[in-house]
Coordinates of C-alpha atoms (C1' of nucleotides) in Angstrom, one line a residue:
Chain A
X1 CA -16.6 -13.8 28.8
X2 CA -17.3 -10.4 27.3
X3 CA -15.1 -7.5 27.4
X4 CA -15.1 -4.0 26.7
X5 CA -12.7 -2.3 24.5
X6 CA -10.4 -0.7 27.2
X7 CA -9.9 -4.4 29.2
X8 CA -9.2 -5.9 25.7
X9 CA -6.7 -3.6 25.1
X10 CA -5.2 -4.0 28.7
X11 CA -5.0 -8.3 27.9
X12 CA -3.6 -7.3 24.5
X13 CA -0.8 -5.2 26.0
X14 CA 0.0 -7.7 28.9
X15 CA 0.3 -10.4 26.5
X16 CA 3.1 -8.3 24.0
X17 CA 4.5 -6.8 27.2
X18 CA 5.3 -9.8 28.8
X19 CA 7.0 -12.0 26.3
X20 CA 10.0 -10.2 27.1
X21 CA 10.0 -9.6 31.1
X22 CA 7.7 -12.5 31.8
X23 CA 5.8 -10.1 33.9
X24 CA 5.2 -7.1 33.5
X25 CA 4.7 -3.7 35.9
X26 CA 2.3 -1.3 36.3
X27 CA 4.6 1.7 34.8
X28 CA 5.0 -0.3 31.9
X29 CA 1.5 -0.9 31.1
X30 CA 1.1 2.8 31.7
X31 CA 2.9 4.0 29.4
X32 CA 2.3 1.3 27.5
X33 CA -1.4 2.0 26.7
X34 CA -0.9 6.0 27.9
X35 CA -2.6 6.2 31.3
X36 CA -1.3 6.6 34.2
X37 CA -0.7 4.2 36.8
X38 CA -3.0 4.4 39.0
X39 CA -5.8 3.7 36.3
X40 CA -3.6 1.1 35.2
X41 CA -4.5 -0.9 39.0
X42 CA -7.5 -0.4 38.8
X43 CA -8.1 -2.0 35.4
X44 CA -5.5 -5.1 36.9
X45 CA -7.9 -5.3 39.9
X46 CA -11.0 -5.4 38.0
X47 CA -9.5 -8.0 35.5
X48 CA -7.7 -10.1 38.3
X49 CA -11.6 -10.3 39.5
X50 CA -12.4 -11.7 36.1
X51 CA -9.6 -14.6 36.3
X52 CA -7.7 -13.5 33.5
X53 CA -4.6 -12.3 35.4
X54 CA -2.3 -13.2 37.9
X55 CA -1.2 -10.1 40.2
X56 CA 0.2 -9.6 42.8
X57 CA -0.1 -5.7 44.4
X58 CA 3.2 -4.8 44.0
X59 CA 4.9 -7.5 42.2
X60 CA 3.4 -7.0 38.5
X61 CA 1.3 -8.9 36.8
X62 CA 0.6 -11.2 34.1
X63 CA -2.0 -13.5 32.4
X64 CA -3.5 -16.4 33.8
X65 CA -4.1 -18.9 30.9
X66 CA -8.0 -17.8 30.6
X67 CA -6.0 -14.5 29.7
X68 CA -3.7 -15.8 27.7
X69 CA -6.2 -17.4 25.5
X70 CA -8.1 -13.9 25.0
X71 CA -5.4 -12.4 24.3
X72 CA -4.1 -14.9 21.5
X73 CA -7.6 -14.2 19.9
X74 CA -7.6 -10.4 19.8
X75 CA -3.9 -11.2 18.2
X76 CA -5.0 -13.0 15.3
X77 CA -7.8 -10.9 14.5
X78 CA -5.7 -8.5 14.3
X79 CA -3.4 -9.6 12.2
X80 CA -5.8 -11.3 10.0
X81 CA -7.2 -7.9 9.6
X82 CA -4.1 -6.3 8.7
X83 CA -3.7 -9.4 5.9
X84 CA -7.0 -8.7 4.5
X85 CA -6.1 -5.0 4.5
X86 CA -3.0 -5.6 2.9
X87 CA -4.1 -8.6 0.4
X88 CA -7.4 -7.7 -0.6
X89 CA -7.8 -3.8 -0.3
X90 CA -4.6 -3.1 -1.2
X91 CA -3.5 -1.1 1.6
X92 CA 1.0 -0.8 2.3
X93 CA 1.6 -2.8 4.8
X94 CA 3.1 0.4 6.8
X95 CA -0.6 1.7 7.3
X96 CA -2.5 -0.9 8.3
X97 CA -2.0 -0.9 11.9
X98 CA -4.0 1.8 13.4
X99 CA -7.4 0.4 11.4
X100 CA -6.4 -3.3 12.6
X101 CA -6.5 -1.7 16.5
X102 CA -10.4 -1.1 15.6
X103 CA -11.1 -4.3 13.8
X104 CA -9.4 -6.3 16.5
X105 CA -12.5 -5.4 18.6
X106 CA -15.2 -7.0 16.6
X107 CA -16.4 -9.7 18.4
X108 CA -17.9 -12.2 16.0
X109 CA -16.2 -15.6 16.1
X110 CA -17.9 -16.7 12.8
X111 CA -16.6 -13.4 10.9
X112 CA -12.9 -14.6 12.2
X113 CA -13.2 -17.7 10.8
X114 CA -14.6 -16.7 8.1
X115 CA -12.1 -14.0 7.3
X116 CA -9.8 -16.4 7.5
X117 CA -11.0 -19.0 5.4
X118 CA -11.4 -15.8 2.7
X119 CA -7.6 -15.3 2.9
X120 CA -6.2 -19.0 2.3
X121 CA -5.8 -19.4 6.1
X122 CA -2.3 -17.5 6.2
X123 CA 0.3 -18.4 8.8
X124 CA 1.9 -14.9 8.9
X125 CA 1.0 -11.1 8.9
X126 CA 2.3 -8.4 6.4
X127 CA 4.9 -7.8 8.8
X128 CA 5.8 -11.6 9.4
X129 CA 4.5 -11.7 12.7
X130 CA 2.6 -15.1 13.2
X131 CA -1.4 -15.1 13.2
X132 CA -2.8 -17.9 15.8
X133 CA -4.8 -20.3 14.2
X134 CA -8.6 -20.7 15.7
X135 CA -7.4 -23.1 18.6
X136 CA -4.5 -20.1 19.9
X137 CA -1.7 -21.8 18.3
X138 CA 1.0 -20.0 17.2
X139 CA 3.9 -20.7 14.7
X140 CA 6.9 -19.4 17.5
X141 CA 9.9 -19.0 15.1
X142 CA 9.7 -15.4 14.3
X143 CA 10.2 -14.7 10.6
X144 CA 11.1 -11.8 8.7
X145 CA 9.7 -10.2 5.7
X146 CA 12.0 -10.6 2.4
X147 CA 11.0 -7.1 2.0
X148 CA 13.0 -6.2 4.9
X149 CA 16.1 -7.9 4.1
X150 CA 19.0 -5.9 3.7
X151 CA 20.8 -6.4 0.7
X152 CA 23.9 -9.6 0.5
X153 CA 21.8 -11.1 3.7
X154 CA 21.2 -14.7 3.0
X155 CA 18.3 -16.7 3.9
X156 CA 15.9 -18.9 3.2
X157 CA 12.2 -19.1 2.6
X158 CA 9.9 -20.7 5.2
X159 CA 6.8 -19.4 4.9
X160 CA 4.4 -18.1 2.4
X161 CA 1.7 -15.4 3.3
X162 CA -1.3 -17.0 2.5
X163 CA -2.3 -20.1 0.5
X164 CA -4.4 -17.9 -2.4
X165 CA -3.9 -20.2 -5.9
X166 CA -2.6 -17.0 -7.7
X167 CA 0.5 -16.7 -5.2
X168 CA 1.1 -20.5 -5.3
X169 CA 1.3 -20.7 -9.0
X170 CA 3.7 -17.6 -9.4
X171 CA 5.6 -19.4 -6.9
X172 CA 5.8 -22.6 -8.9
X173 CA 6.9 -20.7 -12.3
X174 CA 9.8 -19.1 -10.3
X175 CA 10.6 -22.2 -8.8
X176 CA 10.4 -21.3 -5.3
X177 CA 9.8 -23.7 -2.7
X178 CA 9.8 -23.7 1.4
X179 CA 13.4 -24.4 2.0
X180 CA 14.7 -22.6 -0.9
X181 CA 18.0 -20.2 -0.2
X182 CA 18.3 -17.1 -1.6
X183 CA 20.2 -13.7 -0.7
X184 CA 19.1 -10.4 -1.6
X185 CA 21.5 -8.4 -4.4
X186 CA 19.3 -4.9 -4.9
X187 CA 16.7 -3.3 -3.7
X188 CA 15.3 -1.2 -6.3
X189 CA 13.3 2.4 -4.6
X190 CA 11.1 2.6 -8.0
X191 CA 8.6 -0.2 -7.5
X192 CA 10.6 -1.8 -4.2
X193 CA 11.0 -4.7 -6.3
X194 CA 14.2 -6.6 -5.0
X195 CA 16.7 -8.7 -7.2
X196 CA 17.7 -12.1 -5.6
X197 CA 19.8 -14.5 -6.2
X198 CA 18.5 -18.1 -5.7
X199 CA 20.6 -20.6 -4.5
X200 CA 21.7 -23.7 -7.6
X201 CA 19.5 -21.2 -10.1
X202 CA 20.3 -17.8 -11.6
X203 CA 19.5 -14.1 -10.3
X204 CA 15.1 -13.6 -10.7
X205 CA 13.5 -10.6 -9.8
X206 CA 10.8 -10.1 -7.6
X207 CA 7.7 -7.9 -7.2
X208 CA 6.8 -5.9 -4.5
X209 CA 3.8 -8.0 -3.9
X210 CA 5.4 -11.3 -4.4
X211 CA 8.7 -10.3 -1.6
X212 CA 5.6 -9.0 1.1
X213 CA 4.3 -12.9 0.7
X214 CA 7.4 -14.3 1.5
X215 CA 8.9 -14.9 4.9
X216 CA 12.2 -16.0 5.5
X217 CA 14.5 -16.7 8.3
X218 CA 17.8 -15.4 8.1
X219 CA 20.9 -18.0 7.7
Chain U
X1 CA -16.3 15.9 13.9
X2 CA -15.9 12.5 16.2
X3 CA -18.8 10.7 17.7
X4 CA -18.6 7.8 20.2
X5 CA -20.7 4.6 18.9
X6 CA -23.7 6.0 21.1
X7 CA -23.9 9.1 19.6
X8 CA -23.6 7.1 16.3
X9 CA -26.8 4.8 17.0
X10 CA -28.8 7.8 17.9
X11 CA -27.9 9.4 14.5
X12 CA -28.3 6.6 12.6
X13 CA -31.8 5.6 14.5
X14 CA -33.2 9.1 13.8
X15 CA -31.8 8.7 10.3
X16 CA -34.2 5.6 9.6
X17 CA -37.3 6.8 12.0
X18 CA -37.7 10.3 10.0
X19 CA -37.4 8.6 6.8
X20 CA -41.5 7.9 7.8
X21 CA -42.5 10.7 9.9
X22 CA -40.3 13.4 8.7
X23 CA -40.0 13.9 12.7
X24 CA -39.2 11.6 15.4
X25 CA -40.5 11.2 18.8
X26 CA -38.5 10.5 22.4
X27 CA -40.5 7.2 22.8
X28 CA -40.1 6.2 19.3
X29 CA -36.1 6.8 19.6
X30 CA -36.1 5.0 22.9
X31 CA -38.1 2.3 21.9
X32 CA -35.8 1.6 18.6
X33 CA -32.7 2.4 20.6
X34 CA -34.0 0.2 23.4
X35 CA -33.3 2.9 26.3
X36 CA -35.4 4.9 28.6
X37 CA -36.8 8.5 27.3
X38 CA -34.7 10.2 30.0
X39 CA -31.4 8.5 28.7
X40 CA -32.6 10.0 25.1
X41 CA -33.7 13.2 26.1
X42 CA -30.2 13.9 27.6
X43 CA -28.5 12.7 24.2
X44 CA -30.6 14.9 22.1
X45 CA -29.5 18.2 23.8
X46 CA -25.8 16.7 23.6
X47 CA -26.3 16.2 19.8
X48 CA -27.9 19.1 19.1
X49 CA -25.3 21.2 21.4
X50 CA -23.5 19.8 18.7
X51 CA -25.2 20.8 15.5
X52 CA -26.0 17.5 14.7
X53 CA -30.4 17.7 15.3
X54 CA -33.1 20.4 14.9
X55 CA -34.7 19.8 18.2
X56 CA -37.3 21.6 20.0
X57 CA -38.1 20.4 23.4
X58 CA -41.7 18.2 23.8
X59 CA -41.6 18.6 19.6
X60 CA -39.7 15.8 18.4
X61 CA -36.5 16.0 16.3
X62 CA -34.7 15.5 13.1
X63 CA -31.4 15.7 12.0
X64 CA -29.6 18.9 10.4
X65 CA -27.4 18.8 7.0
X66 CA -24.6 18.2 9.1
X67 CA -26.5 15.3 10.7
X68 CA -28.1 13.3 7.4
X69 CA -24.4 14.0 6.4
X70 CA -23.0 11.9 9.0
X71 CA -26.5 9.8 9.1
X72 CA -25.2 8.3 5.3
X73 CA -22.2 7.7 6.2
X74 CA -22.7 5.4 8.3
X75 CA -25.3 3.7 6.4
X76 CA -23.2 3.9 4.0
X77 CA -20.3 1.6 6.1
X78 CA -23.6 -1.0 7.4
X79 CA -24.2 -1.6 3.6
X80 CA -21.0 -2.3 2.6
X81 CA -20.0 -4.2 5.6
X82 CA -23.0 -6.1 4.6
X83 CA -22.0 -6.3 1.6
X84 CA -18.6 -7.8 1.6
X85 CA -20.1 -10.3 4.6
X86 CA -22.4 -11.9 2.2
X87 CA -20.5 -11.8 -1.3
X88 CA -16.6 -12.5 -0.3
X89 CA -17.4 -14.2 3.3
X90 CA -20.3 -16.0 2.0
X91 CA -22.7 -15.4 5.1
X92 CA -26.6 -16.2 4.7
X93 CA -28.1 -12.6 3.9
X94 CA -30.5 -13.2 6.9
X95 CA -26.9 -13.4 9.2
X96 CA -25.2 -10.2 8.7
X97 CA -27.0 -7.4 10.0
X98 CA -25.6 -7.9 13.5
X99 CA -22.1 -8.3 12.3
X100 CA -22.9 -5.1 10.4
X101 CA -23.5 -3.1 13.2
X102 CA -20.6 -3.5 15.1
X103 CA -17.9 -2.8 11.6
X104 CA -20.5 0.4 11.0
X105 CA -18.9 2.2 13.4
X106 CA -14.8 2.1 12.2
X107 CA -13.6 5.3 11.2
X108 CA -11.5 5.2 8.5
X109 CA -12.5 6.8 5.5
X110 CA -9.8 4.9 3.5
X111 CA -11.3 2.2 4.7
X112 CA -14.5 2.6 3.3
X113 CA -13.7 3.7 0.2
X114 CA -10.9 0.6 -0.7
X115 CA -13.7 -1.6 0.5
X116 CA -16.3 0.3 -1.8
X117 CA -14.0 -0.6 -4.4
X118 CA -13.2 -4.1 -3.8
X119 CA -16.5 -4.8 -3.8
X120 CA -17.0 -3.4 -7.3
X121 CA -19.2 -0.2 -6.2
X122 CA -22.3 -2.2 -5.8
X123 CA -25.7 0.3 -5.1
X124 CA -27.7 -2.3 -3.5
X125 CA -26.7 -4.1 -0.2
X126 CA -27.9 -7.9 0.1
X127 CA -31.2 -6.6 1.3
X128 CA -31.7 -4.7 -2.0
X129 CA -31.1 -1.5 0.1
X130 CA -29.6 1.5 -1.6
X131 CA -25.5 2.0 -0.5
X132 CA -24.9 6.0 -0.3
X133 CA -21.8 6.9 -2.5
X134 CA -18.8 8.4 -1.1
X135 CA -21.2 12.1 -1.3
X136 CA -23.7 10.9 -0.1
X137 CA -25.7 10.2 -3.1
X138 CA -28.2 7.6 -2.5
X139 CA -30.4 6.2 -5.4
X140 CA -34.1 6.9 -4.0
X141 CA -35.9 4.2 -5.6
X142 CA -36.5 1.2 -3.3
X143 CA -36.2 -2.1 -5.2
X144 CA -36.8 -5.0 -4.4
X145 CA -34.6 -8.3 -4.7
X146 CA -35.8 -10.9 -7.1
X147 CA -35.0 -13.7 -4.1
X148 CA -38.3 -11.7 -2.4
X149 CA -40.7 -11.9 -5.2
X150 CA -43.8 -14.5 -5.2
X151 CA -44.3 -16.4 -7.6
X152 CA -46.1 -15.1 -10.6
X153 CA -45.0 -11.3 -10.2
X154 CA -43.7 -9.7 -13.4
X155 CA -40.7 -7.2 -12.4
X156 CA -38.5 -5.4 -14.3
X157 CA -34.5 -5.8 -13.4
X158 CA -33.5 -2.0 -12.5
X159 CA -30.0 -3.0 -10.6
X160 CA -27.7 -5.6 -10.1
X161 CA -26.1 -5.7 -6.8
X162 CA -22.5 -5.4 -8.0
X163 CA -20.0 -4.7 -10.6
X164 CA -18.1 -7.9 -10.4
X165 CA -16.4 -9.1 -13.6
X166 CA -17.8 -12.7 -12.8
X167 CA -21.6 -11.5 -11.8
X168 CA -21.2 -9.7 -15.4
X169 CA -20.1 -12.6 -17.8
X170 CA -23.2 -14.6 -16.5
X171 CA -25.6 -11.6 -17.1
X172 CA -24.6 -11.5 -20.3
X173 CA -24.9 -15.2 -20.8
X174 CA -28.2 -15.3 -19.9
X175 CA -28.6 -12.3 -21.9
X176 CA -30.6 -10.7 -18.8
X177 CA -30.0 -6.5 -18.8
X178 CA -31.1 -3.6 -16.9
X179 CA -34.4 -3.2 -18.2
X180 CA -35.3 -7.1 -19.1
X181 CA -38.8 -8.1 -17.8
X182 CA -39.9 -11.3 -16.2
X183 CA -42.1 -13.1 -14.0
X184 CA -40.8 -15.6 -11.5
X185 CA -42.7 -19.4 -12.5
X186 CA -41.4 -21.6 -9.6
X187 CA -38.8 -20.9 -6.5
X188 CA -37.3 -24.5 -5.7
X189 CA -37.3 -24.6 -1.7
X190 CA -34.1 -27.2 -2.1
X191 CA -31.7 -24.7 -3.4
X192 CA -33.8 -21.9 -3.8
X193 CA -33.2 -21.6 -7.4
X194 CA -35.8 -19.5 -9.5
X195 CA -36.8 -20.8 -12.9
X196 CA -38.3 -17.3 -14.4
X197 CA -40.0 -16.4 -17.6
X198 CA -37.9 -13.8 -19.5
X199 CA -40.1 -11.4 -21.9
X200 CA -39.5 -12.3 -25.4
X201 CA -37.0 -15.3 -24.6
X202 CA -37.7 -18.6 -22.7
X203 CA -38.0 -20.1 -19.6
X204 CA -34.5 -20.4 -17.4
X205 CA -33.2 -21.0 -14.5
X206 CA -31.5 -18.1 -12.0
X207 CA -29.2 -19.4 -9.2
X208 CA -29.8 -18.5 -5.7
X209 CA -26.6 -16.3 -6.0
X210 CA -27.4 -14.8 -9.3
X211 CA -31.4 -14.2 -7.5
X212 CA -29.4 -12.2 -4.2
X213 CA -27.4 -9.8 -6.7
X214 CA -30.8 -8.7 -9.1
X215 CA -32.6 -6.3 -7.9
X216 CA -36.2 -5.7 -9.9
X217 CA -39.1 -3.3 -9.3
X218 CA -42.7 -5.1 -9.6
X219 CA -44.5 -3.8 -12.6
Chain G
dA1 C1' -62.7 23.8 29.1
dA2 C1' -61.7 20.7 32.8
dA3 C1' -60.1 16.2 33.8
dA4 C1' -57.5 12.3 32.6
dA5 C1' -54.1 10.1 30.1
dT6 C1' -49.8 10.2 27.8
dA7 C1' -45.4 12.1 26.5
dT8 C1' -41.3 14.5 27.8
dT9 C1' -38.1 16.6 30.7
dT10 C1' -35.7 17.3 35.1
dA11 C1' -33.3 15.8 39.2
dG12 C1' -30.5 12.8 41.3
dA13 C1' -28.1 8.2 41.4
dT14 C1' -25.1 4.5 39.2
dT15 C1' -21.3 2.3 36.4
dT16 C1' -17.1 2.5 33.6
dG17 C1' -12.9 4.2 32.8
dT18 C1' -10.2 7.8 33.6
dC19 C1' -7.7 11.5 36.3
dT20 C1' -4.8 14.1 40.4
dA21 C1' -2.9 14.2 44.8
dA22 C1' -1.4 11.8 48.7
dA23 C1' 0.0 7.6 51.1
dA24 C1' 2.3 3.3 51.3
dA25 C1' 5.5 -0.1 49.6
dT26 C1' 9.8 -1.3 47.4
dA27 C1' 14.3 -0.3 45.6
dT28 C1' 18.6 2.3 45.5
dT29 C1' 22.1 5.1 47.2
dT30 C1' 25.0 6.7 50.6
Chain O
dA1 C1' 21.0 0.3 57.9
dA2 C1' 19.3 5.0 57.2
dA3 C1' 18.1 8.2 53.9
dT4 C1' 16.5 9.0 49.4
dA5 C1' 14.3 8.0 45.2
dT6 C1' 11.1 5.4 42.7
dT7 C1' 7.1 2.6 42.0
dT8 C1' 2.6 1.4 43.2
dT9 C1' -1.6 1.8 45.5
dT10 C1' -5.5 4.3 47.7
dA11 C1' -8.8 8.0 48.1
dG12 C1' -11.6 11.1 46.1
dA13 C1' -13.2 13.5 41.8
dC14 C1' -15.0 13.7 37.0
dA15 C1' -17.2 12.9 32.3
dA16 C1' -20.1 9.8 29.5
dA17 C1' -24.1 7.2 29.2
dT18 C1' -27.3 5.1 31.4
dC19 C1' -31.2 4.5 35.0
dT20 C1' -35.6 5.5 38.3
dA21 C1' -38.7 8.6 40.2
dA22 C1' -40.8 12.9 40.2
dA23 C1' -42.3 17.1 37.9
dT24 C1' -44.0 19.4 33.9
dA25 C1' -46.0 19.7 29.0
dT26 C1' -49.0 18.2 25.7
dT27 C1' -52.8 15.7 23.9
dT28 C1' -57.1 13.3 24.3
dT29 C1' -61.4 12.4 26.3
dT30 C1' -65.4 13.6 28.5

DNA sequence: AAAAATATTTAGATTTGTCTAAAAATATTT
DNA sequence: AAATATTTTTAGACAAATCTAAATATTTTT
């Protein structure tokens, strides 16, 4: 199934749009994606002909699980792209979105894989969100950044960024684990490098680039 | 100045076809482009409404400063793309080109340049084809990769096809410099490992990987 | 230098994705 | 439940990039 850019991006918004509503309505895709409506039915008509969405004139719309699976894969190639961005070209992670939105588009399979495989197969984006693994599947537990903790909030680690060897043995000299508790004392504006206090252990400090690796949920 | 990706391939076609001719023909675009004359004849007055060609109707057509300008730096993003798809992805060097066209046409400057970087500013894609700088600048001299050479050719190494720290240490190891001559012996189909004969040293043994990043001209 | 062959351009149609304006359906208010 | 407001769809138009068929230029052959 080959699609252009525009129907991509159409899958792409149903797919954020509805985990909220379930479905979602032709105003929201609208404004959404920034056309107006009646563009907005004529893209569900022609994609409802392709068998990636369910729709119903009148009643909204959403994706059919042909759709769903699309969409999953223009997900994680975007937010593989914004990792690689992030990781390896050293981009901030509040600048990597608008590049990602072109890169989501390329269409080879082996590149995604590949791209992948490059950055230790990581479970999460810079911003925490989860990247699908080759199959569609999807970590669900939404996890936040430890860079975007707010100070005295405690939580603890379950997830690492990517699986690169550097990461993992910087992880094992500070003794940091999945599992391990921790709560945020300062956030320091210099080098947004963050103190933390680790739970059993002492207060450690921690890079930039080590807090945009770790995701925690909040306790 | 924004171009859509047609407008890109038309640029980037006339680019390589006047390289030869110094001009370029309707047929010869449409051929390369794989469109009808009629469909190019129409984009030619919409490029050059745009500054973009020096075209003369029934005379053929080439590109204007403003043109090559844009012309480079797009080869300059195919090269790279290249590139980083055969020395961090590890794709085959016969696999990337059409990979290559499709991430040839993101935008982002940044983009370009943190990849030029990451890379180690190499001036030689896989296909021992020159990589514009960020100007521009394009070394003229077409070289050719020792992984091409017959057996029994003596060469001279004039590039290597990156700055890697890694490619570097080996180099030096096998004390082989910008400038060292040789003649390839043998090229083992199993691995496709070179054993070479290095002027004033021995005989040894080059890696496929090490062959793909030395560029030689035949002497 | 005509005639024939080839190359190029023009004219008009098609597809994709968008738009505006008007009509129809649904939802909300009175 | 009627009137009003909102949402959604339909109808018709437009720009980009392509196509086919026909007309026009240019080049080659005789």
């Amino acid at each position: 199934m080959h699609l252009s850019i525009s129907e991509e991006n159409y899958i792409k918004a149903i797919f954020h749009l509805q985990e909220a509503d379930g479905t979602v309505s032709t105003n929201q895709l609208a404004a959404n994606i920034h056309t107006k409506p009646a563009s907005v039915t004529d893209m569900l008509k022609k994609l409802t002909a392709k068998r990636l969405l369910l729709y119903k004139p009148y009643q909204g719309v959403r994706l059919s699980s042909e759709g769903r699976k699309l969409a999953l894969e223009i997900v994680r190639k975007h937010r593989l792209w914004e990792s690689f961005l992030v990781d390896k070209l050293q981009f901030g992670w509040d600048e990597v979105h608008e590049v990602a939105e072109e890169l989501e588009h390329i269409s080879s399979k082996k590149l995604v894989d590949k791209l992948d495989q490059f950055l230790g197969n990581p479970k999460f984006d810079p911003h925490g969100d989860p990247i699908p693994d080759s199959n569609g599947v999807m970590h669900a537990i939404r996890q936040v950044n430890l860079l975007d903790l707010k100070p005295h909030t405690k939580a603890e680690v379950c997830s690492v960024g990517s699986q690169s060897p550097e990461l993992l043995e910087l992880l094992k000299h500070k003794q940091i684990l999945i599992g391990t508790r921790l709560e945020v004392q300062h956030k320091f504006e210099f080098d947004h490098s963050l103190e933390i206090q680790v739970e059993g252990k002492g207060k450690i400090n921690i890079s930039q680039q080590l807090a945009q690796a770790l995701f925690v949920k909040i306790i």
